[in-house]
Tab-separated table of C-alpha atoms (C1' of nucleotides) in Angstrom:
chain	number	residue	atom	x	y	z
F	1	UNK	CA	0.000	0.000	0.000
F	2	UNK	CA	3.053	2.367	0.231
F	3	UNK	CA	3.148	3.013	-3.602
F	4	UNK	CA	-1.065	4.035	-4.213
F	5	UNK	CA	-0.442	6.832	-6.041
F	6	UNK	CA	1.110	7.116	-10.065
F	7	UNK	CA	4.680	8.015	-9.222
F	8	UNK	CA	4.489	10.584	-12.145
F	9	UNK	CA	2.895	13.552	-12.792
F	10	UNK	CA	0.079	13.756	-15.480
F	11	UNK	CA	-0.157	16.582	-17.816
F	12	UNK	CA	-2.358	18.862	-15.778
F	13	UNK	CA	-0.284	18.111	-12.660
F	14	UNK	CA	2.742	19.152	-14.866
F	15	UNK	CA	1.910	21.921	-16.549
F	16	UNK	CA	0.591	23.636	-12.938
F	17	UNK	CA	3.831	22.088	-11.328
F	18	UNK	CA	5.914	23.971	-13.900
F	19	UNK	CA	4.730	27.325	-13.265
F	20	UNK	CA	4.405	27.340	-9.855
F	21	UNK	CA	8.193	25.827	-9.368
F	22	UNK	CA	9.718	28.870	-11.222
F	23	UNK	CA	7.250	31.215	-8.649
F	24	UNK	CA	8.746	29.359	-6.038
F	25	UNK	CA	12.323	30.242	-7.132
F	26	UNK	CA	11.569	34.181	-8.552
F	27	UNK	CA	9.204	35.173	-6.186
F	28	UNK	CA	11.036	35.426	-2.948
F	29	UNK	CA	14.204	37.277	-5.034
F	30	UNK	CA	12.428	39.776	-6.478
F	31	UNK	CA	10.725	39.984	-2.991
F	32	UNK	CA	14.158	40.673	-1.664
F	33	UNK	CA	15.967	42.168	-4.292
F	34	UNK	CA	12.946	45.102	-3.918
F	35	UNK	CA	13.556	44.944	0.235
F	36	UNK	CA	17.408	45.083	-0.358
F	37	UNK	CA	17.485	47.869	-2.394
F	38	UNK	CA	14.881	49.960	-0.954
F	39	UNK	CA	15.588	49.486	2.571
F	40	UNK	CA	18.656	48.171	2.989
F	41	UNK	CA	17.364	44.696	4.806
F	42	UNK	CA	17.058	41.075	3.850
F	43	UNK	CA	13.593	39.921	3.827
F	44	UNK	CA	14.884	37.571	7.065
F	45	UNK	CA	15.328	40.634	8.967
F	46	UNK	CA	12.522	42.383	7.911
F	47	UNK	CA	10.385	39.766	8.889
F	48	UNK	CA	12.048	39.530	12.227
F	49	UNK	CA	11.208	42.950	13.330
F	50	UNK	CA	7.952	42.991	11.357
F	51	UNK	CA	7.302	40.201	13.971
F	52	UNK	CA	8.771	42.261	16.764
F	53	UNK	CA	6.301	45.332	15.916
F	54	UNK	CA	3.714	43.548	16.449
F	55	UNK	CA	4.135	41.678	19.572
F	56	UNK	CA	3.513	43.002	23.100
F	57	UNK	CA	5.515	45.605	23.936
F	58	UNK	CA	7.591	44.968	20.797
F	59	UNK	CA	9.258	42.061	22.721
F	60	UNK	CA	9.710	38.476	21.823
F	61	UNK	CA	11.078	35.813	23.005
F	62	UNK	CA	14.615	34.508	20.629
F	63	UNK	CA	12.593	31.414	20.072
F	64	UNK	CA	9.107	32.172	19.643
F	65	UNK	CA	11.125	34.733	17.611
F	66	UNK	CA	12.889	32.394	15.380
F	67	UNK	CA	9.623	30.854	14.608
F	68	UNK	CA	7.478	33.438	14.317
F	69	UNK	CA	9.883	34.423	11.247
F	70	UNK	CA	10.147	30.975	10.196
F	71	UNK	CA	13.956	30.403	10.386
F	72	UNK	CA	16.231	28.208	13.020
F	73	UNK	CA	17.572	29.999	16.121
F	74	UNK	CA	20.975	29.755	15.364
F	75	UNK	CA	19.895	31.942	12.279
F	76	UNK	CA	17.730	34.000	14.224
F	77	UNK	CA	21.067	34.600	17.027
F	78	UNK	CA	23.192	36.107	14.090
F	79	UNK	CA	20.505	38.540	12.394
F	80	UNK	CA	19.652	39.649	15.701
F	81	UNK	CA	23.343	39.931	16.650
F	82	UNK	CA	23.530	42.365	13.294
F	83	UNK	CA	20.030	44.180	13.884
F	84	UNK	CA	21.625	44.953	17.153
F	85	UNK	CA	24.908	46.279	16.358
F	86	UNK	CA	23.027	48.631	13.852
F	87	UNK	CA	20.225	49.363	16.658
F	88	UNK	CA	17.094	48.363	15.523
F	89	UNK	CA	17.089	45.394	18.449
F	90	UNK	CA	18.125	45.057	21.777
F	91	UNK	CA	18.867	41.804	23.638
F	92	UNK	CA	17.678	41.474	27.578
F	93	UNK	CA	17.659	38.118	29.565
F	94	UNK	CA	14.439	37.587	30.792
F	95	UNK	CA	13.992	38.990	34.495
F	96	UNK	CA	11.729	36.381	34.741
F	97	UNK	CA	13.712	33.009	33.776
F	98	UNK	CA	17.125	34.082	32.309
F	99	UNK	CA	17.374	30.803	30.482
F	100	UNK	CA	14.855	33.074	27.991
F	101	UNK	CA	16.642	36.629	25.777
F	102	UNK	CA	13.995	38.709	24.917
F	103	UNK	CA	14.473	40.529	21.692
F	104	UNK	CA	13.380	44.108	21.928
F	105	UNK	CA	12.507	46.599	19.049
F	106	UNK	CA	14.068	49.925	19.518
F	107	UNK	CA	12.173	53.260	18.110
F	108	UNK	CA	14.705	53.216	15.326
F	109	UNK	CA	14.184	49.915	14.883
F	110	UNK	CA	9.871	50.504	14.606
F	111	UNK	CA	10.817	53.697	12.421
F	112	UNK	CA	13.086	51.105	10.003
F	113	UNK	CA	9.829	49.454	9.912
F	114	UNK	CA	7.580	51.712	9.219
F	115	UNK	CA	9.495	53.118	6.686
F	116	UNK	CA	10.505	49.917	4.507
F	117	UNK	CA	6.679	48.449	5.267
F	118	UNK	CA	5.387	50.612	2.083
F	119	UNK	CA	7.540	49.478	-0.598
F	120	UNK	CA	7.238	45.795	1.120
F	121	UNK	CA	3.739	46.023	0.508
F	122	UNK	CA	3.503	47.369	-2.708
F	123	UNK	CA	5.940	44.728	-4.236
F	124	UNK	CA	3.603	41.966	-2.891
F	125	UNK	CA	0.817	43.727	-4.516
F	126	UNK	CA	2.345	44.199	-7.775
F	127	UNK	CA	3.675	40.684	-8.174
F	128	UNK	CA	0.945	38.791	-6.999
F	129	UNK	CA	-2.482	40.815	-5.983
F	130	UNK	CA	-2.565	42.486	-9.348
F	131	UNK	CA	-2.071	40.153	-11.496
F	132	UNK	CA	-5.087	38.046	-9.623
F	133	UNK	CA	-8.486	38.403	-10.015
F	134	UNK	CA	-10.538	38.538	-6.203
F	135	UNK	CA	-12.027	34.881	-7.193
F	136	UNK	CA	-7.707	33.275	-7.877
F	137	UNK	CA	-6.511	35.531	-4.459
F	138	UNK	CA	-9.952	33.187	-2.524
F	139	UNK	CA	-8.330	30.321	-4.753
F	140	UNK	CA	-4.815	30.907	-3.436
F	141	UNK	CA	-5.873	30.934	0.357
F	142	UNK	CA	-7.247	27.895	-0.064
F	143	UNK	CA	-4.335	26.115	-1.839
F	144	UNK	CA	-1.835	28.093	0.411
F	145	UNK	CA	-3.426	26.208	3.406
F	146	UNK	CA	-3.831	22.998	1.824
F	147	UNK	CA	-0.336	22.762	0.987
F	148	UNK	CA	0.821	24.272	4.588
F	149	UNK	CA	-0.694	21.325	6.224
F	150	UNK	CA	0.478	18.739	4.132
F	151	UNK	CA	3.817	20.322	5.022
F	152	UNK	CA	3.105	21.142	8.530
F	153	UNK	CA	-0.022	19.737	10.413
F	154	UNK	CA	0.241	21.916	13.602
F	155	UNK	CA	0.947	24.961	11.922
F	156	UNK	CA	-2.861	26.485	11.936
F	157	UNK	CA	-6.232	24.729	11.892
F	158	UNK	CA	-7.841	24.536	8.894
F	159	UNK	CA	-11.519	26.061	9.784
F	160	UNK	CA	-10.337	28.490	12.267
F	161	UNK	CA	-13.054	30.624	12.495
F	162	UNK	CA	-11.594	33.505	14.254
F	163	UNK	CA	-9.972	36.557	12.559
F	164	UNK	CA	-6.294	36.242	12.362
F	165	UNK	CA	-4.579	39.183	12.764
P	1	UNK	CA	-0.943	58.020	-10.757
P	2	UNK	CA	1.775	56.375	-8.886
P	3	UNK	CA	-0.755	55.565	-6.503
P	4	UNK	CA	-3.801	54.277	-7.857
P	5	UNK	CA	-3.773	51.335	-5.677
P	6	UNK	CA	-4.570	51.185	-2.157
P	7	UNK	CA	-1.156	50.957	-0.111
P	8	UNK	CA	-2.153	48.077	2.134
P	9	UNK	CA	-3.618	44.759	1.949
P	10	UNK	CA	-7.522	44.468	2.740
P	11	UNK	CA	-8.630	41.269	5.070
P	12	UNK	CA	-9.052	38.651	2.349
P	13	UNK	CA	-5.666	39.610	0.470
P	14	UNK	CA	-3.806	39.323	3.607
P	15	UNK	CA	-5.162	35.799	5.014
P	16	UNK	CA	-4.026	34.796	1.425
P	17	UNK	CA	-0.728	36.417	1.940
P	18	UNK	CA	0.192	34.791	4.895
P	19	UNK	CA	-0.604	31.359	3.592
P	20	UNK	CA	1.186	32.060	0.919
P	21	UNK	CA	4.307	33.213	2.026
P	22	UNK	CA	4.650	30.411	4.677
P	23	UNK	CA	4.808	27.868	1.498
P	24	UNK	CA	6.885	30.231	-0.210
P	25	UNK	CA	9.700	29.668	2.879
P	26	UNK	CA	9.105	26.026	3.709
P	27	UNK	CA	7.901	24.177	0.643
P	28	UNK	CA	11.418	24.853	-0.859
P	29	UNK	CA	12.745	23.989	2.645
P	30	UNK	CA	11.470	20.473	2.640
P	31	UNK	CA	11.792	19.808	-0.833
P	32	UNK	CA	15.068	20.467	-0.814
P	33	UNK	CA	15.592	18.646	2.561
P	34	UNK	CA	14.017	15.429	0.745
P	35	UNK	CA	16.705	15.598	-1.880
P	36	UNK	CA	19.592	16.470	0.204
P	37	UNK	CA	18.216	13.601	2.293
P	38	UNK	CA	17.670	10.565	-0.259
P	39	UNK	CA	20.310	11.444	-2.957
P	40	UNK	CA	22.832	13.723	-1.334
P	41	UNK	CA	22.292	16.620	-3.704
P	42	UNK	CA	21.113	20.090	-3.251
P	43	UNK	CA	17.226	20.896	-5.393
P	44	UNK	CA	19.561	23.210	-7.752
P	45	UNK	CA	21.758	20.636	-8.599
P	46	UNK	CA	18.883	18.030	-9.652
P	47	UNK	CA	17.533	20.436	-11.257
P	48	UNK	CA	20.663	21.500	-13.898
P	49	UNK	CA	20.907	17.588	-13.884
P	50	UNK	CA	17.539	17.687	-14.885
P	51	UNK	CA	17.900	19.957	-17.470
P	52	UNK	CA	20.636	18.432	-18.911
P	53	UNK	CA	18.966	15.048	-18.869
P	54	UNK	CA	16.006	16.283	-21.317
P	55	UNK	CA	17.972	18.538	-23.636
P	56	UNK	CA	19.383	16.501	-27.076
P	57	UNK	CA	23.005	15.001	-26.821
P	58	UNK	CA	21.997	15.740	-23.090
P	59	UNK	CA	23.996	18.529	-23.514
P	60	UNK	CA	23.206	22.509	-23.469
P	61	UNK	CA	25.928	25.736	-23.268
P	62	UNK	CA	26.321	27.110	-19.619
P	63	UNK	CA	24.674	30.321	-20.185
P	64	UNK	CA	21.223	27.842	-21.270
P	65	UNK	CA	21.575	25.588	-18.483
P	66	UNK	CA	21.678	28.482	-16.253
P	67	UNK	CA	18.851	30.019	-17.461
P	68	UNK	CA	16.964	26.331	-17.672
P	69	UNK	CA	17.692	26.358	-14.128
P	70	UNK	CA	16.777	29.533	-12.529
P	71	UNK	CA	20.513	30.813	-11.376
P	72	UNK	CA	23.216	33.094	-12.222
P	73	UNK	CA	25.583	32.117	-14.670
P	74	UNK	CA	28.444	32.469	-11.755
P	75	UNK	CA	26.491	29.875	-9.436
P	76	UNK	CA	26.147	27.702	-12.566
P	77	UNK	CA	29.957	27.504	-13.280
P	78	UNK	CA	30.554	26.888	-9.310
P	79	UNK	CA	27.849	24.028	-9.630
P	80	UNK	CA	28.741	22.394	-12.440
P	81	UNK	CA	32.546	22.226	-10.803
P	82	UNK	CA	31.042	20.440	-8.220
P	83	UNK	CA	29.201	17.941	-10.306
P	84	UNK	CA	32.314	17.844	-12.387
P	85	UNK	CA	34.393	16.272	-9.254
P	86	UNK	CA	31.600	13.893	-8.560
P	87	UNK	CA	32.034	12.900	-12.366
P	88	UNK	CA	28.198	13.346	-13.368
P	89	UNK	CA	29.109	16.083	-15.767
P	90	UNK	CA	31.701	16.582	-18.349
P	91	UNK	CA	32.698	19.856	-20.191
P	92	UNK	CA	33.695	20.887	-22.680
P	93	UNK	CA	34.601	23.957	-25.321
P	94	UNK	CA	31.682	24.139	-28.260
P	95	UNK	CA	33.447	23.164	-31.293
P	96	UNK	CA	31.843	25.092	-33.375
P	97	UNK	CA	32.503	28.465	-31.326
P	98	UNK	CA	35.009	28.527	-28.636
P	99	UNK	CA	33.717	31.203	-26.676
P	100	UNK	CA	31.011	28.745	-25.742
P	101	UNK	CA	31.406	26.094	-22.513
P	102	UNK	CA	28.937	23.135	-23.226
P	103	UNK	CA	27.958	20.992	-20.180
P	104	UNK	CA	27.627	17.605	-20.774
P	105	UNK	CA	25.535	14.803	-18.777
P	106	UNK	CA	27.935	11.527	-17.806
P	107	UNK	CA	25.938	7.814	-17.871
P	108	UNK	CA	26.895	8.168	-14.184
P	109	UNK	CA	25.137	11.569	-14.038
P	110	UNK	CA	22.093	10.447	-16.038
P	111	UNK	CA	21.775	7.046	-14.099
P	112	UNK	CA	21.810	10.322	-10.438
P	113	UNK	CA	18.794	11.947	-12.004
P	114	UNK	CA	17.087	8.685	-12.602
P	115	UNK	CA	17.893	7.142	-9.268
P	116	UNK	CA	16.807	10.896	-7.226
P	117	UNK	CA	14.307	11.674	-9.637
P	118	UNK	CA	10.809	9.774	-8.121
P	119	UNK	CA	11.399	9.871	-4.599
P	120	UNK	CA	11.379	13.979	-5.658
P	121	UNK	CA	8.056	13.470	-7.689
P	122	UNK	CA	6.624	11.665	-4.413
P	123	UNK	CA	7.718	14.306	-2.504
P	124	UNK	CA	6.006	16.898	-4.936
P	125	UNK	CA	2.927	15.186	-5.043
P	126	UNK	CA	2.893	14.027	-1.217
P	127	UNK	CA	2.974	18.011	-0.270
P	128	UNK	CA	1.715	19.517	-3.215
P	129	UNK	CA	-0.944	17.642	-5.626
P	130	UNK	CA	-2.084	15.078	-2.607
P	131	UNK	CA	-3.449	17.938	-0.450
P	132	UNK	CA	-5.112	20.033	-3.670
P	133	UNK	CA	-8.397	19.321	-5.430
P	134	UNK	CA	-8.163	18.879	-9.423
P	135	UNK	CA	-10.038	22.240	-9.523
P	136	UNK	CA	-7.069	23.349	-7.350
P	137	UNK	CA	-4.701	21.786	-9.467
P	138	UNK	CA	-5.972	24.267	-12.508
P	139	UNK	CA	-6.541	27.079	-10.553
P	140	UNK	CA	-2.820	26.975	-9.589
P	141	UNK	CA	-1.709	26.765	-13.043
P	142	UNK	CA	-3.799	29.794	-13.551
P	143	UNK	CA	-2.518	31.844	-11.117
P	144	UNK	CA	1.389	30.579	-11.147
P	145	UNK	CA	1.240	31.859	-14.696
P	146	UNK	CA	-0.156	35.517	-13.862
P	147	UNK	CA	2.504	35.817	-10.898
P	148	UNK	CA	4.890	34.433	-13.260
P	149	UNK	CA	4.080	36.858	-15.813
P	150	UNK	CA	3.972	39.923	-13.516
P	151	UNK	CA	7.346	38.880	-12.999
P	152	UNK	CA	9.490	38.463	-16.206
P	153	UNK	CA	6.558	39.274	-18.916
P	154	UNK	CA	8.990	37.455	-21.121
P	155	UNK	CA	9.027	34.001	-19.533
P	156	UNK	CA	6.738	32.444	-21.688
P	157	UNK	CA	3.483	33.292	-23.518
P	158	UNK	CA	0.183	33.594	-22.062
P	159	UNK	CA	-1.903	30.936	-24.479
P	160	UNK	CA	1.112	29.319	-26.122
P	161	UNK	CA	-0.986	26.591	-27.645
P	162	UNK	CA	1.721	24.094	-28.205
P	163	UNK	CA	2.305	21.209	-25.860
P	164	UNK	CA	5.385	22.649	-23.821
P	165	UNK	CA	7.522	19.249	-23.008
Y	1	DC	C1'	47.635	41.067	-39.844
Y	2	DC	C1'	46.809	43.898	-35.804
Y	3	DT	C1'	43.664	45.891	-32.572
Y	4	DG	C1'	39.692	47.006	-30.031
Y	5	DT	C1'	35.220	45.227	-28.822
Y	6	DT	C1'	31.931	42.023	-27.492
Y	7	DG	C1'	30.211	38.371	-24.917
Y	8	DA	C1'	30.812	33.796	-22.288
Y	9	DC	C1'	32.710	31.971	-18.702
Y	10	DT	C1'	35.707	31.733	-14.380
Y	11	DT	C1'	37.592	33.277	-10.150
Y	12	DC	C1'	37.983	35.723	-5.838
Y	13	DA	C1'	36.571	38.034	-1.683
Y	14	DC	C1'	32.854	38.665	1.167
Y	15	DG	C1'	28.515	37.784	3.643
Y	16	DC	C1'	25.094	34.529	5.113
Y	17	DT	C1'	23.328	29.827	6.658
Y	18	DT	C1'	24.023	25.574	8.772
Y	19	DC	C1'	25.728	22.071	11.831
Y	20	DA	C1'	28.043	20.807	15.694
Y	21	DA	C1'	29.892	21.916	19.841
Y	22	DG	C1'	30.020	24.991	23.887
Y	23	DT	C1'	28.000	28.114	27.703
Y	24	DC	C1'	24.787	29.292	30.999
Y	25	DA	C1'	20.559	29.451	34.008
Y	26	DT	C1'	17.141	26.700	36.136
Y	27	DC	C1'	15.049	22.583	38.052
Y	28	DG	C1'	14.685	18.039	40.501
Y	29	DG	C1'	16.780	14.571	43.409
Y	30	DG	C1'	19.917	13.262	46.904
I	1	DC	C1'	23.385	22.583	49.665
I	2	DC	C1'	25.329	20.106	45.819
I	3	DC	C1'	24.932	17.745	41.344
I	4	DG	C1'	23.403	16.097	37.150
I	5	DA	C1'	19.889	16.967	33.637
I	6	DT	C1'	17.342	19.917	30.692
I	7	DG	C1'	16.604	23.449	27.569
I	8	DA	C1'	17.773	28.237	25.517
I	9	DC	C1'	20.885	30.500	23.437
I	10	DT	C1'	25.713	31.529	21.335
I	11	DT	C1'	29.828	30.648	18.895
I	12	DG	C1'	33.119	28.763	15.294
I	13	DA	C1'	34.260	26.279	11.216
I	14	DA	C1'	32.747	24.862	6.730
I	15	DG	C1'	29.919	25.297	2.575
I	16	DC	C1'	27.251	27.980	-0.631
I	17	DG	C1'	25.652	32.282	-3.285
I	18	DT	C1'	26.669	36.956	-4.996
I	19	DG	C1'	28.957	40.770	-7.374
I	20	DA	C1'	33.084	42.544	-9.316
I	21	DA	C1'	37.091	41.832	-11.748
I	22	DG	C1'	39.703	38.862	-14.731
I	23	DT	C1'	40.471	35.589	-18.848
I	24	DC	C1'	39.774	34.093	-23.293
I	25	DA	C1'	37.796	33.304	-28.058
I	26	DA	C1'	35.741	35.295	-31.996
I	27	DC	C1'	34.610	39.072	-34.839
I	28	DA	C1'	34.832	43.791	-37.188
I	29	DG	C1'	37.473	47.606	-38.792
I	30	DG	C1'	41.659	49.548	-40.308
DNA sequence: CCTGTTGACTTCACGCTTCAAGTCATCGGG
DNA sequence: CCCGATGACTTGAAGCGTGAAGTCAACAGG
């Protein structure tokens, strides 16, 4: 029973497979290329503090951190280490437990934010929301959760009814 | 007119976006992973392997391959060193025009990409095509073709009727 | 034939990611 | 109170990707 399924891909399978593969591989450059240039960041550390801006009191834990931004922590240690040194973050041990390092947005850090958020946003509409009609961006939620939990059971629920943030 | 479009994204555009950018950062993860894993090569070298395996004479000029595969022309030449060592690609100057470097696929290399190539179509299907609907599966190719397009206008035609291969 | 130009590829230095230790604070058991 | 175990983070070496500069073959003009 291991081998149900065909082992190949049919046309239709194929054809989708093809252009979605090279939007897997272009997407996230241009994505960064645009981030790079126009704010100076990788899109690693501009998710980091996005993640930081919106947490409570702009503090996060280094591991709910890491996967809040989806990377490992060893990762996350050396971007913060940089974000730090140019002052966007600041590291404290945790008065509570100091096994935990909170990570800390700084004002300049929330004004870096602020300021590349724009031209983030407007790249990801250009490349992907304009091109899409309303009925392919439902179509794309759909898929995009599909595929997250074939990938990743406990990373949402599927019918969660409340509104995300 | 530079800003004709509203600068953020409403509710429905971001619940796609943040289902779609999660697959965007860990579908490649685990495909990759899956390769590394079960043949001990990295997805970018299957996939000049790949390439190489479907062109004639198995054989295509760097600057091709490089293209075929999504990558800089300077990561090619580093790759293709690599696969060179391992002995699963040969090359070679053009004959017919020096200035060109042709890459060639070795039995060895062609029996790699035939040995790695379905445990990565499992993998594909297991986290891709398993989870999706067949509606799904054409509404993907719909909208991986407008992103696409938005993209690099000149990556391929919009209703190309040939059969692409 | 010589020379400058073009374009394809290669190489090098640098930055980033990963993997495998290493450090450190806390907790539970003697 | 001490001691080993656990878990969170940090560090260091090695590998990979990028961008700039270098090499080399072919061509076009004198």
């Amino acid at each position: 029973m291991a081998t149900e399924e065909p082992p190949w891909l049919d046309e239709g399978e194929w054809r989708a497979w093809v252009a979605f593969a090279s939007v897997l591989v272009r997407l996230p450059a241009v994505l960064d290329a645009r981030l790079q240039r126009d704010a100076g960041v990788s899109h690693f550390e501009y998710a980091a503090m996005a993640a930081l801006s919106e947490a409570p009191e702009r503090t996060l834990r280094m591991s709910d951190l890491a996967s809040a931004a989806d990377g490992s922590l060893s990762r996350l240690s050396q971007v913060v280490g940089r974000l730090e040194k140019r002052g966007w973050v600041r590291r404290t041990p945790d008065p509570a437990d100091g096994r935990y390092t909170l990570a800390v947005l700084t004002d300049d850090g929330w004004d870096k934010v602020v300021e590349a958020a724009p031209g983030h946003v407007r790249a990801v509409r250009e490349f992907v929301f304009d091109p899409l009609s309303k009925a392919q961006v439902r179509q794309l939620t759909g898929i995009g959760g599909r595929i997250m939990r074939a990938i990743d059971p406990d990373c949402y629920a599927p019918g969660r009814p409340q509104a995300g943030k």
